[in-house]
Short mmCIF file of C-alpha atoms in Angstrom, two decimals:
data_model
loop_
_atom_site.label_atom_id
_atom_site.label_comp_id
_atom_site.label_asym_id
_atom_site.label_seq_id
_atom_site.Cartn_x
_atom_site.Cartn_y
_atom_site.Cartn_z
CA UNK A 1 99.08 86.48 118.99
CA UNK A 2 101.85 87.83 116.72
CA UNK A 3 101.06 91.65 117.11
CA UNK A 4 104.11 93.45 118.43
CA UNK A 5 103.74 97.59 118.62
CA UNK A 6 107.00 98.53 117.15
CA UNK A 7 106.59 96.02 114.61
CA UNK A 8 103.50 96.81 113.42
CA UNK A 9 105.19 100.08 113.31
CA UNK A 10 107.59 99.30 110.84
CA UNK A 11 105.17 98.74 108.21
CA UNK A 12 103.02 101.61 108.83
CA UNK A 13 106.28 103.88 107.89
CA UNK A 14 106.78 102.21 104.94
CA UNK A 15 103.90 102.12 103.66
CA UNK A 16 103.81 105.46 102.31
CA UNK A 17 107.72 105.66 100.62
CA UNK A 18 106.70 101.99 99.37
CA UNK A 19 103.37 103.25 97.73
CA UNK A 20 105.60 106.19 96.39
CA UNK A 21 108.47 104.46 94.80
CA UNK A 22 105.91 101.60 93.09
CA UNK A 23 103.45 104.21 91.66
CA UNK A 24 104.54 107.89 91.28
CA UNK A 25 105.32 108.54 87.37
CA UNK A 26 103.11 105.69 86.01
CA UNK A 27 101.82 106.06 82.95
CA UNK A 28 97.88 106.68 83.18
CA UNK A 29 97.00 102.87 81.51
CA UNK A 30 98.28 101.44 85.10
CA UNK A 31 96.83 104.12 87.50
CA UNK A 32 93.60 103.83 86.05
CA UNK A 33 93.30 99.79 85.38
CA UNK A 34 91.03 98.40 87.39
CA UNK A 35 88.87 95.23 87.45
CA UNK A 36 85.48 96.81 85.80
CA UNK A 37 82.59 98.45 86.87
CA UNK A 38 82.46 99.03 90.32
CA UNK A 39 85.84 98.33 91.12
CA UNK A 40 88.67 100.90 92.16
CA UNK A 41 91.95 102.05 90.47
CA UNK A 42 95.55 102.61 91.80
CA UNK A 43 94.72 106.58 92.48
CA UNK A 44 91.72 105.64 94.01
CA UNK A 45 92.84 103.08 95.95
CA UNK A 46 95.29 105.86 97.19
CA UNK A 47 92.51 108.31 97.68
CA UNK A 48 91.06 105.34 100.03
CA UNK A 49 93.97 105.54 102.16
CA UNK A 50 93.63 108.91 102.77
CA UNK A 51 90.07 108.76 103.87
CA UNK A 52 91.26 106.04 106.34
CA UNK A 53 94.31 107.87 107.69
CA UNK A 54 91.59 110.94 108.13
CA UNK A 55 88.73 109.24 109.59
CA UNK A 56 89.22 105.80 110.41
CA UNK A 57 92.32 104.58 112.69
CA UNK A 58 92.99 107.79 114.41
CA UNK A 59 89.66 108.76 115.45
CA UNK A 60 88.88 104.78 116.21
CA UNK A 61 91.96 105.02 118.51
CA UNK A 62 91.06 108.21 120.39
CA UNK A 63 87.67 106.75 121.09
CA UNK A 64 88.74 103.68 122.78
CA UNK A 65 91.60 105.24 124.71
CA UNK A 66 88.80 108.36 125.18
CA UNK A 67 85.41 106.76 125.97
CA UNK A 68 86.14 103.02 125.90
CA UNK A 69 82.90 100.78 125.68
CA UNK A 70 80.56 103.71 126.34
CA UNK A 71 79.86 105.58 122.62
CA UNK A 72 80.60 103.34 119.37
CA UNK A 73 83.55 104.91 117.10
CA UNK A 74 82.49 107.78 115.19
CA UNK A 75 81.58 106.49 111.30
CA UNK A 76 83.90 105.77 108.72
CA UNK A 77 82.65 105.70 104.89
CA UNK A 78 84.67 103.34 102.93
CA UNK A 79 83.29 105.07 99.49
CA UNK A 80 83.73 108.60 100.33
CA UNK A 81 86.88 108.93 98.06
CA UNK A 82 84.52 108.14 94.94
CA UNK A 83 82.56 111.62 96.24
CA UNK A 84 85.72 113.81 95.56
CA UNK A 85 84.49 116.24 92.13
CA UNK A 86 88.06 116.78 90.59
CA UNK A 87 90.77 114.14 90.19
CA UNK A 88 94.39 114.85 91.45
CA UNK A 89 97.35 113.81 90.48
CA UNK A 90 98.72 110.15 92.39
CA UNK A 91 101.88 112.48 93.27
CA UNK A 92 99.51 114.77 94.97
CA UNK A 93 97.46 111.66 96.63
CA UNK A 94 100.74 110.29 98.04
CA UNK A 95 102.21 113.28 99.27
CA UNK A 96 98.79 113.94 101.23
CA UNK A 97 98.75 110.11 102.56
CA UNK A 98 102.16 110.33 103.54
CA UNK A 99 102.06 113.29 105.43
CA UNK A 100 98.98 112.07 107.28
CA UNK A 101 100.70 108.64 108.25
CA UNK A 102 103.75 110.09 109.29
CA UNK A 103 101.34 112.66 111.73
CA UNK A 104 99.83 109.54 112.97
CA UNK A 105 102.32 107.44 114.03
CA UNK A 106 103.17 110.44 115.81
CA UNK A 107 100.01 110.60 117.34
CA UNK A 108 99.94 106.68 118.13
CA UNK A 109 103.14 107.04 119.79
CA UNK A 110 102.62 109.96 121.66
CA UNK A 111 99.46 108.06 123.34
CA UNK A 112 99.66 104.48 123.29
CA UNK A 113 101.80 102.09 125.96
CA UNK A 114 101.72 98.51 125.10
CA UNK A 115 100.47 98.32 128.19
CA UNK A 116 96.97 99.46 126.52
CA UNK A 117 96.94 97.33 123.60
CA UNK A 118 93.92 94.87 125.39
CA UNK A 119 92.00 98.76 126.29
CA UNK A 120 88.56 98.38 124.37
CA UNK A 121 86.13 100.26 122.36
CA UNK A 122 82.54 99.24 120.47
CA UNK A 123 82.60 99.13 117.09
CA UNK A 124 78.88 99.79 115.44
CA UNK A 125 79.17 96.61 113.49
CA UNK A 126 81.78 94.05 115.30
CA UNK A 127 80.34 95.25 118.61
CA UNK A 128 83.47 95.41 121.56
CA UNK A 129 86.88 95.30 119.74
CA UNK A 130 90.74 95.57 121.50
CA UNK A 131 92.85 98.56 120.68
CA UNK A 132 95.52 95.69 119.73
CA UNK A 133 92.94 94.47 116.77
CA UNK A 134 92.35 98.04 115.80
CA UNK A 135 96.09 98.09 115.40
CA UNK A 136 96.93 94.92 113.19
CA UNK A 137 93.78 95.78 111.11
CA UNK A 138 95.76 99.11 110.35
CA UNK A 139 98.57 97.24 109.25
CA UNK A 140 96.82 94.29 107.07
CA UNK A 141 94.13 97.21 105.77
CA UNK A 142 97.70 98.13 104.05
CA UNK A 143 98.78 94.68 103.00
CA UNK A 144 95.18 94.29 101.72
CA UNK A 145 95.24 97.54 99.49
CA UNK A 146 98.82 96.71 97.83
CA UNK A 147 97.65 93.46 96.92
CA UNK A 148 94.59 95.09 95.31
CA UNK A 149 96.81 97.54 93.21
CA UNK A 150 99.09 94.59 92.33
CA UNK A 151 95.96 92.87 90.89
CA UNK A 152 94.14 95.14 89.46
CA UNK A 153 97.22 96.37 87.36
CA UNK A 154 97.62 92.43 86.34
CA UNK A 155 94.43 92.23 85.16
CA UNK A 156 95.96 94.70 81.84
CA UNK A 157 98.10 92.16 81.09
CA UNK A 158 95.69 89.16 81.32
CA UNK A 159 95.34 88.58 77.52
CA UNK A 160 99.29 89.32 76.82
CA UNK A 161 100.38 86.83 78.96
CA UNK A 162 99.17 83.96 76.54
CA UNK A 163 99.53 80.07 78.37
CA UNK A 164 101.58 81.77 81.20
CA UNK A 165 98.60 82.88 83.15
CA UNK A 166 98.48 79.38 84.47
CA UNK A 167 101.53 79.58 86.66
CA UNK A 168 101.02 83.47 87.00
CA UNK A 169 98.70 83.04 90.52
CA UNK A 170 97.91 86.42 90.66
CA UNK A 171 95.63 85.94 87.60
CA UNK A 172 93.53 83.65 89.77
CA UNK A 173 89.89 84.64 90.08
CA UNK A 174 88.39 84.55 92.87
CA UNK B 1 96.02 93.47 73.67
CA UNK B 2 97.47 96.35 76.53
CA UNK B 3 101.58 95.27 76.41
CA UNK B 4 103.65 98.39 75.26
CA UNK B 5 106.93 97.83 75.65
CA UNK B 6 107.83 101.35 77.50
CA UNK B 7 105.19 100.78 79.67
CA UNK B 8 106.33 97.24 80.64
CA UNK B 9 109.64 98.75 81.64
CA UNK B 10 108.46 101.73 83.92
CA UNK B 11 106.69 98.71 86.64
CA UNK B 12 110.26 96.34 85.60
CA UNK B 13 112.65 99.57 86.77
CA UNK B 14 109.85 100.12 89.89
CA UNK B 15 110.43 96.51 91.55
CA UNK B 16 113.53 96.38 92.79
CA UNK B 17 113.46 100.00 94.39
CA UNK B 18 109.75 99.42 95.73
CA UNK B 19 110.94 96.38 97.34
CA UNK B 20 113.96 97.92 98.80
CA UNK B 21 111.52 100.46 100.59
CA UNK B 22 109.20 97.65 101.51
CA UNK B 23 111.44 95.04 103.48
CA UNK B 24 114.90 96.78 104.35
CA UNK B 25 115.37 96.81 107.82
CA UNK B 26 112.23 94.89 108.31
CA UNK B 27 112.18 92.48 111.57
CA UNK B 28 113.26 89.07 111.21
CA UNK B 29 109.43 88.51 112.46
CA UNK B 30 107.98 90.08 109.19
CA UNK B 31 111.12 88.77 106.85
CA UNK B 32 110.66 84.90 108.00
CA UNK B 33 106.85 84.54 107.63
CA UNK B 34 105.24 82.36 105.41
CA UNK B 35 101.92 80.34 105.12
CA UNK B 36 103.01 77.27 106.24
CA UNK B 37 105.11 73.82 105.45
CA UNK B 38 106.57 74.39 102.04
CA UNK B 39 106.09 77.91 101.46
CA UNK B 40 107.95 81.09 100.69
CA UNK B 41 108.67 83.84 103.14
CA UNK B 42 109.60 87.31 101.68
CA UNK B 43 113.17 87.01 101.98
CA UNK B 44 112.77 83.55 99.68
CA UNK B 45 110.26 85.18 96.97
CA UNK B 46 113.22 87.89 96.77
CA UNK B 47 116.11 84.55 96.02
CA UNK B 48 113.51 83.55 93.57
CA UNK B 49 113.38 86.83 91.89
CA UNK B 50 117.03 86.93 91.98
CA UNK B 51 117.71 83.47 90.43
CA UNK B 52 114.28 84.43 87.75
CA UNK B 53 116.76 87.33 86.39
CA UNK B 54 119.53 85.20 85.94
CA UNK B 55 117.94 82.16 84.81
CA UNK B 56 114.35 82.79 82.97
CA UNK B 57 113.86 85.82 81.53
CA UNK B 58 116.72 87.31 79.52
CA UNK B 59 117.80 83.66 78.31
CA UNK B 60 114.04 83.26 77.15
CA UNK B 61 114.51 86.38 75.48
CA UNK B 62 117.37 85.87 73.65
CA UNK B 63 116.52 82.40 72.59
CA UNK B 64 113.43 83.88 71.31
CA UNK B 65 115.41 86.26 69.40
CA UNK B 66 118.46 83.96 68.06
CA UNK B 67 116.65 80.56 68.14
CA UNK B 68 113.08 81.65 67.30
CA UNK B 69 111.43 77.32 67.52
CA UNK B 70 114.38 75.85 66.67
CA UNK B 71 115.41 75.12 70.33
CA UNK B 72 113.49 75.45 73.53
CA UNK B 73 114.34 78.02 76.23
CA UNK B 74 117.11 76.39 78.43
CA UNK B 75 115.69 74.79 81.19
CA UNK B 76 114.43 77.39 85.06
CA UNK B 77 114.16 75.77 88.46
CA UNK B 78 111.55 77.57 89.63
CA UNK B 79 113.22 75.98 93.62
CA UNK B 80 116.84 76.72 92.23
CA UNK B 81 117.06 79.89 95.51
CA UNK B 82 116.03 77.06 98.44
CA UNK B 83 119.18 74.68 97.68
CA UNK B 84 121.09 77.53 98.91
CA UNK B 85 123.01 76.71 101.74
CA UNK B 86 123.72 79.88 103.33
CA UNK B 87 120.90 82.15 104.40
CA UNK B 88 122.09 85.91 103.23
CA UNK B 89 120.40 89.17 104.68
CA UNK B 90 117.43 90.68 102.76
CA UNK B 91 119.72 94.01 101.97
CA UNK B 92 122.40 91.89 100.14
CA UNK B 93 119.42 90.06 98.26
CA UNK B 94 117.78 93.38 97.47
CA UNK B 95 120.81 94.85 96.74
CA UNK B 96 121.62 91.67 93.90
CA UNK B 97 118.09 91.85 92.60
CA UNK B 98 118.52 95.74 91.75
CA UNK B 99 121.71 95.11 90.31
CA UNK B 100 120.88 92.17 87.90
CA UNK B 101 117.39 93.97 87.17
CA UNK B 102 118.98 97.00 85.62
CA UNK B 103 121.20 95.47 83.67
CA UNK B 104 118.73 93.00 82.58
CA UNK B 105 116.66 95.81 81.24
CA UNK B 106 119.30 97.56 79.64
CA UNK B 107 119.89 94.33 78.03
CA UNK B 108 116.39 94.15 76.79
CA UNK B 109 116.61 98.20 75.55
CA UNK B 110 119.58 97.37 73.48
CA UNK B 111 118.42 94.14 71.45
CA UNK B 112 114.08 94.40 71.29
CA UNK B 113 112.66 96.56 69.16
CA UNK B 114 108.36 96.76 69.01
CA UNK B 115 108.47 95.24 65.69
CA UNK B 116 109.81 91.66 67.70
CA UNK B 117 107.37 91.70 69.97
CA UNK B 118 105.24 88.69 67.77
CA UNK B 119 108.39 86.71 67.62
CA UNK B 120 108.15 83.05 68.32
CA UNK B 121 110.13 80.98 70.44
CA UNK B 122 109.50 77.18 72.06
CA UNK B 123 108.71 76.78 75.69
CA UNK B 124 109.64 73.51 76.37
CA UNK B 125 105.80 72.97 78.54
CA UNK B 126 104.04 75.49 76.82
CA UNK B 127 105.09 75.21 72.96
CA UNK B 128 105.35 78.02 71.18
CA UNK B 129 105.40 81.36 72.84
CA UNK B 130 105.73 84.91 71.39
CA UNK B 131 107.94 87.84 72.83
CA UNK B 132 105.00 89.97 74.18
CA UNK B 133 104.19 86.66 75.80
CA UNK B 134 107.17 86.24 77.69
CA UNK B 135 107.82 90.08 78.47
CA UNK B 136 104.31 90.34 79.57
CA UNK B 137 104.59 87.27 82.19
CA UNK B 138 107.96 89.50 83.40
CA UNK B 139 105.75 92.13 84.35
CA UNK B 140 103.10 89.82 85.89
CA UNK B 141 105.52 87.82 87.60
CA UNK B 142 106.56 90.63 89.69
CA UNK B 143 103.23 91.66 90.39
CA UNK B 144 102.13 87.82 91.76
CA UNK B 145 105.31 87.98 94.02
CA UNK B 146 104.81 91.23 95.31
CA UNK B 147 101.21 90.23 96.32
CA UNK B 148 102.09 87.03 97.66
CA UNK B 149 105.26 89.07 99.81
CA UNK B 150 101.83 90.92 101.14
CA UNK B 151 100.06 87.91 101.74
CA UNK B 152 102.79 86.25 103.68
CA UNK B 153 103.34 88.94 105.97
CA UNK B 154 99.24 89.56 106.60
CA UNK B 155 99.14 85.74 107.69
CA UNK B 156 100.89 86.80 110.59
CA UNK B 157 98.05 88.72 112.17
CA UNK B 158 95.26 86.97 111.26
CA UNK B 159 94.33 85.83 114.84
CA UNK B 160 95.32 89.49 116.17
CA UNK B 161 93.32 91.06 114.02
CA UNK B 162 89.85 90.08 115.42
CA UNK B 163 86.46 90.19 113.40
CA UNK B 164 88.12 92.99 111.00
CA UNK B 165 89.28 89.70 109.03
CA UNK B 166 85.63 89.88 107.57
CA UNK B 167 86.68 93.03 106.00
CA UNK B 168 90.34 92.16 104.31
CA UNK B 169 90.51 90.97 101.47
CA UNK B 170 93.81 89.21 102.01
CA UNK B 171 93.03 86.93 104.85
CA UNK B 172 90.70 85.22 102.57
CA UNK B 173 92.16 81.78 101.71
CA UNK B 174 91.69 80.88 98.40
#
């Protein structure tokens, strides 16, 4: 295992000025590209991260520390950020996300020793999971959503790339 | 088509500072991952970014633009940053990368005008290329090494994360 607390740390901070510096200002043909029907843009892969930072890792965290193996973790719905009415801005989005990270690392260090990193909880799907995979999930559920705005804002430039697409690996479908 | 040239040049300007944020200060744990035998950790996707603005793209562009087919591009080592022989820190590499960046755009401001975007010039594998082509690939190319910086550094937890690998996207191997 490669999972080291303050480590993991150290992305989790970033993540927010990162997201900021990469996407606040962008015209709106990048922050709404996506990969078609079905398939999220820049602001709403933003508006995802939100949702997490509200109801996923935090609450997940409290209930193994809280109630261990005895209730499952309260639900998180990965598509509630499509349910929003009104669109904001991506400045707005990343100023809330930020905010909300910065609260919870606070929160995560206030309350977790490394000592409880093996502590477990139930999951409703995965069944018993360790606080210390709830933690590197956090951390690659990041890596995993700047790679998706990376390649969804590729996908513009598919066509314009002409015979370079073959060394462009990004361009790669799955 | 989707390339416009201003829009091109607000994710060019983005890189270097959105990488800064990214790695800076980042653990030598993070900096020195990779995939494996033969492949790039984040520090040596940054070399390679560094030697791509010296080497690829602005002398592609200005052969384009003074040579049109007459000659091909001068010759990029895509493997030029491992013959290094000293290892420098990621802040001095950032720090070059920036540097070169801006003035490669500025560059690019003062000599390419929309109307030369359907220039032609001969890629010594490919044949002949246009300007969009090549400016588009720019753009693209820092998008595929931004995702596979991401990638890298999510290998690292892939045991600690548990069964959450079912749900990221980036621990899929392709």
């Amino acid at each position: 295992m490669n999972f080291h607390l303050n480590e993991a740390l150290e992305i989790l901070e970033r993540t927010p000025q990162t997201l900021e510096r990469f996407l606040s200002g962008l015209s709106e043909g990048w922050l709404h590209s996506n990969e078609g029907e079905g398939t999220w843009n820049p602001l709403e892969v933003v508006e995802h991260l939100v949702e997490a930072e509200k109801h996923n890792w935090i609450p997940r965290m409290e209930s193994i520390l809280a109630e261990g193996e005895n209730n499952p973790f309260p639900v998180f719905d990965r598509y509630a950020h499509l349910k929003g009415t009104s669109e904001r801005t991506i400045e707005e989005a990343l100023s809330e996300f930020h905010t909300l990270r910065m609260a919870n690392i606070s929160k995560l260090r206030a309350v977790v020793n490394p000592h409880d990193l093996e502590k477990t909880g139930l999951h409703p799907e995965f069944g018993v999971v360790k606080l210390r995979e709830l933690l590197s999930a956090w951390v690659v559920h990041d890596f995993t959503h700047m790679a998706q705005m990376v390649r969804v804002m590729a996908e513009r430039y598919r066509a314009d790339v002409g015979p370079w697409s073959a060394y462009l690996g990004i361009l790669k479908r799955s």
